[in-house]
Tab-separated table of N, CA and C in Angstrom:
chain	number	residue	atom	x	y	z
L	347	UNK	N	116.289	102.320	135.804
L	347	UNK	CA	115.817	103.437	136.711
L	347	UNK	C	114.812	104.324	135.798
L	348	UNK	N	115.113	104.633	134.501
L	348	UNK	CA	114.247	105.647	133.920
L	348	UNK	C	112.893	104.829	133.518
L	349	UNK	N	112.904	103.580	133.466
L	349	UNK	CA	111.662	102.951	133.025
L	349	UNK	C	110.825	102.858	134.499
L	350	UNK	N	111.518	102.734	135.569
L	350	UNK	CA	110.751	102.873	136.988
L	350	UNK	C	110.020	104.288	137.046
L	351	UNK	N	110.996	105.259	136.834
L	351	UNK	CA	110.193	106.666	136.791
L	351	UNK	C	109.184	106.850	135.911
L	352	UNK	N	109.130	106.576	134.613
L	352	UNK	CA	108.039	106.689	133.760
L	352	UNK	C	106.746	105.926	134.088
L	353	UNK	N	107.145	104.518	134.688
L	353	UNK	CA	105.947	103.727	135.190
L	353	UNK	C	105.283	104.535	136.336
L	354	UNK	N	105.908	105.190	137.179
L	354	UNK	CA	105.441	106.030	138.288
L	354	UNK	C	104.854	107.405	137.725
L	355	UNK	N	104.887	107.830	136.657
L	355	UNK	CA	104.246	108.903	136.330
L	355	UNK	C	102.854	108.757	135.725
L	356	UNK	N	102.554	107.583	135.459
L	356	UNK	CA	101.207	107.228	135.150
L	356	UNK	C	101.154	106.514	133.794
L	357	UNK	N	100.032	105.579	133.588
L	357	UNK	CA	99.837	104.849	132.395
L	357	UNK	C	99.838	105.628	131.040
L	358	UNK	N	99.085	106.721	131.128
L	358	UNK	CA	98.837	107.596	129.992
L	358	UNK	C	100.204	108.063	129.323
L	359	UNK	N	100.889	108.607	130.245
L	359	UNK	CA	102.198	109.083	129.865
L	359	UNK	C	103.109	108.000	129.277
L	360	UNK	N	103.028	106.862	129.630
L	360	UNK	CA	103.953	105.699	129.112
L	360	UNK	C	103.302	105.441	127.733
L	361	UNK	N	101.906	105.370	127.573
L	361	UNK	CA	101.360	105.332	126.319
L	361	UNK	C	101.978	106.293	125.353
L	362	UNK	N	102.061	107.447	125.981
L	362	UNK	CA	102.377	108.703	124.856
L	362	UNK	C	103.826	108.447	124.483
L	363	UNK	N	104.640	108.285	125.527
L	363	UNK	CA	105.995	107.946	125.208
L	363	UNK	C	106.387	106.883	123.961
L	364	UNK	N	105.404	105.629	124.419
L	364	UNK	CA	105.685	104.691	123.425
L	364	UNK	C	105.316	105.096	121.957
L	365	UNK	N	104.148	105.802	121.931
L	365	UNK	CA	103.582	106.583	120.490
L	365	UNK	C	104.501	107.245	119.858
L	366	UNK	N	105.291	108.121	120.745
L	366	UNK	CA	106.361	108.979	120.314
L	366	UNK	C	107.432	108.239	119.631
L	367	UNK	N	107.789	107.177	120.285
L	367	UNK	CA	109.056	106.416	120.051
L	367	UNK	C	108.457	105.813	118.675
L	368	UNK	N	107.392	105.196	118.462
L	368	UNK	CA	107.168	104.450	117.248
L	368	UNK	C	106.881	105.318	116.269
L	369	UNK	N	106.326	106.523	116.407
L	369	UNK	CA	106.092	107.747	115.276
L	369	UNK	C	107.611	108.182	114.729
L	370	UNK	N	108.465	108.192	115.613
L	370	UNK	CA	109.875	108.680	115.308
L	370	UNK	C	110.390	107.317	114.157
L	371	UNK	N	110.182	105.998	114.592
L	371	UNK	CA	110.564	105.098	113.950
L	371	UNK	C	109.870	105.104	112.536
L	372	UNK	N	108.637	105.374	112.647
L	372	UNK	CA	107.717	105.313	111.556
L	372	UNK	C	108.440	106.489	110.595
L	373	UNK	N	108.675	107.824	111.031
L	373	UNK	CA	109.224	108.644	110.277
L	373	UNK	C	110.445	108.351	109.548
L	374	UNK	N	111.472	107.706	110.249
L	374	UNK	CA	112.520	107.037	109.777
L	374	UNK	C	112.460	105.842	108.842
L	375	UNK	N	111.646	105.220	108.867
L	375	UNK	CA	111.308	104.145	107.905
L	375	UNK	C	110.767	104.867	106.523
L	376	UNK	N	109.874	105.822	106.880
L	376	UNK	CA	109.228	106.446	105.745
L	376	UNK	C	110.299	107.295	104.836
L	377	UNK	N	111.208	107.801	105.563
L	377	UNK	CA	112.060	108.539	105.065
L	377	UNK	C	113.223	107.529	104.126
L	378	UNK	N	113.435	106.457	104.696
L	378	UNK	CA	114.274	105.460	104.101
L	378	UNK	C	113.516	104.994	102.853
L	379	UNK	N	112.127	104.671	102.992
L	379	UNK	CA	111.326	104.258	101.938
L	379	UNK	C	111.677	105.118	100.633
L	380	UNK	N	111.380	106.569	101.005
L	380	UNK	CA	111.416	107.618	99.801
L	380	UNK	C	112.927	107.577	99.235
L	381	UNK	N	113.914	107.367	100.132
L	381	UNK	CA	115.305	107.575	99.386
L	381	UNK	C	115.413	106.350	98.447
L	382	UNK	N	114.891	104.954	98.865
L	382	UNK	CA	115.219	103.794	98.082
L	382	UNK	C	114.340	103.984	96.947
L	383	UNK	N	113.075	104.484	96.908
L	383	UNK	CA	112.175	104.771	95.751
L	383	UNK	C	112.769	105.676	94.611
L	384	UNK	N	113.410	106.721	95.181
L	384	UNK	CA	114.134	107.747	94.615
L	384	UNK	C	115.409	107.280	93.998
L	385	UNK	N	115.950	106.434	94.512
L	385	UNK	CA	117.297	105.880	93.992
L	385	UNK	C	116.876	104.804	92.908
L	386	UNK	N	115.848	103.942	92.950
L	386	UNK	CA	115.303	103.163	91.979
L	386	UNK	C	114.860	103.934	90.897
L	387	UNK	N	114.197	105.031	91.049
L	387	UNK	CA	113.711	105.904	89.802
L	387	UNK	C	114.647	106.364	89.214
L	388	UNK	N	115.755	106.778	89.714
L	388	UNK	CA	116.974	107.287	89.229
L	388	UNK	C	117.747	106.130	88.138
L	389	UNK	N	117.688	104.970	88.872
L	389	UNK	CA	118.229	104.090	88.022
L	389	UNK	C	117.484	103.653	86.885
L	390	UNK	N	116.189	103.449	86.920
L	390	UNK	CA	115.326	103.364	85.966
L	390	UNK	C	115.457	104.419	84.910
L	391	UNK	N	115.391	105.585	85.000
L	391	UNK	CA	115.623	106.687	83.851
L	391	UNK	C	116.985	106.591	83.408
L	392	UNK	N	117.993	106.377	84.284
L	392	UNK	CA	119.397	106.227	83.615
L	392	UNK	C	119.460	104.958	82.543
L	393	UNK	N	118.583	103.929	82.968
L	393	UNK	CA	118.938	102.668	82.038
L	393	UNK	C	117.974	103.039	80.750
L	394	UNK	N	116.773	103.714	80.753
L	394	UNK	CA	116.013	104.240	79.831
L	394	UNK	C	116.856	105.186	78.879
L	395	UNK	N	117.544	105.895	79.452
L	395	UNK	CA	118.472	106.958	78.605
L	395	UNK	C	119.570	106.168	77.918
L	396	UNK	N	120.277	105.144	78.563
L	396	UNK	CA	121.175	104.431	77.981
L	396	UNK	C	120.756	103.577	76.986
L	397	UNK	N	119.616	102.949	76.951
L	397	UNK	CA	118.943	102.088	75.798
L	397	UNK	C	118.542	103.097	74.684
L	398	UNK	N	118.013	104.353	74.912
L	398	UNK	CA	117.150	105.087	73.976
L	398	UNK	C	118.068	105.090	72.610
L	399	UNK	N	119.238	105.487	72.656
L	399	UNK	CA	119.893	105.631	71.228
L	399	UNK	C	120.100	104.286	70.476
L	400	UNK	N	120.354	103.230	71.155
L	400	UNK	CA	120.391	101.937	70.513
L	400	UNK	C	119.155	101.439	69.825
L	401	UNK	N	118.133	101.840	70.664
L	401	UNK	CA	116.617	101.448	69.981
L	401	UNK	C	116.354	102.341	68.889
L	402	UNK	N	116.462	103.706	68.938
L	402	UNK	CA	116.229	104.543	67.666
L	402	UNK	C	117.121	103.834	66.592
L	403	UNK	N	118.313	103.647	66.690
L	403	UNK	CA	119.148	103.122	65.495
L	403	UNK	C	118.713	101.745	64.924
L	404	UNK	N	118.244	101.002	66.049
L	404	UNK	CA	117.693	99.754	65.539
L	404	UNK	C	116.466	99.909	64.600
L	405	UNK	N	115.536	100.907	65.161
L	405	UNK	CA	114.099	101.205	64.433
L	405	UNK	C	114.823	101.727	63.036
L	406	UNK	N	115.546	102.535	62.982
L	406	UNK	CA	115.823	103.201	61.828
L	406	UNK	C	116.384	102.287	60.645
L	407	UNK	N	117.370	101.356	61.180
L	407	UNK	CA	117.822	100.263	60.412
L	407	UNK	C	116.776	99.329	59.902
L	408	UNK	N	115.662	98.989	60.695
L	408	UNK	CA	114.754	97.972	60.243
L	408	UNK	C	113.783	98.818	59.081
L	409	UNK	N	113.642	100.122	59.510
L	409	UNK	CA	112.774	100.947	58.585
L	409	UNK	C	113.297	101.061	57.173
L	410	UNK	N	114.630	101.129	57.124
L	410	UNK	CA	115.336	101.400	55.808
L	410	UNK	C	115.839	100.057	55.145
L	411	UNK	N	115.834	99.028	55.798
L	411	UNK	CA	116.027	97.615	55.028
L	411	UNK	C	115.053	97.338	54.353
L	412	UNK	N	115.315	96.952	52.961
L	412	UNK	CA	114.388	96.439	52.211
L	412	UNK	C	113.741	94.964	52.501
L	413	UNK	N	112.370	94.982	52.141
L	413	UNK	CA	111.599	93.723	52.796
L	413	UNK	C	112.168	92.747	51.722
L	414	UNK	N	112.436	91.476	51.860
L	414	UNK	CA	112.522	90.521	51.038
L	414	UNK	C	111.605	89.409	51.410
L	415	UNK	N	110.961	88.842	50.373
L	415	UNK	CA	110.001	87.933	50.484
L	415	UNK	C	110.311	86.614	50.048
L	416	UNK	N	110.183	85.582	50.539
L	416	UNK	CA	110.589	84.392	49.778
L	416	UNK	C	109.330	83.574	49.368
L	417	UNK	N	109.381	83.148	48.141
L	417	UNK	CA	108.108	82.305	47.522
L	417	UNK	C	108.696	81.042	47.136
L	418	UNK	N	107.917	79.971	47.539
L	418	UNK	CA	108.090	78.778	46.959
L	418	UNK	C	107.470	78.494	45.499
L	419	UNK	N	108.181	78.001	44.799
L	419	UNK	CA	107.835	77.517	43.507
L	419	UNK	C	107.754	76.018	43.276
L	420	UNK	N	106.735	75.535	43.017
L	420	UNK	CA	106.229	73.904	42.753
L	420	UNK	C	106.555	73.674	41.400
L	421	UNK	N	107.447	72.523	41.269
L	421	UNK	CA	107.552	71.958	40.027
L	421	UNK	C	106.698	70.883	39.492
L	422	UNK	N	105.781	70.771	38.804
L	422	UNK	CA	104.912	69.717	38.456
L	422	UNK	C	105.169	69.153	37.116
């Protein structure tokens, strides 16, 4: 019944209603996209913070370890 009333009020009004409905959907999907990106960013930052101490320790161990070189000696 409501579709019939909308159609009777003119085609311009129907276009306006359809645009308003799609705008609401667009707002909702835009909001969801922002939420998903924000959560992904938080996860990324968390992973970087989790890995950082291990990376620093590994770098310090590598820096402190003496460099050993292997040389081959030929006997003739």
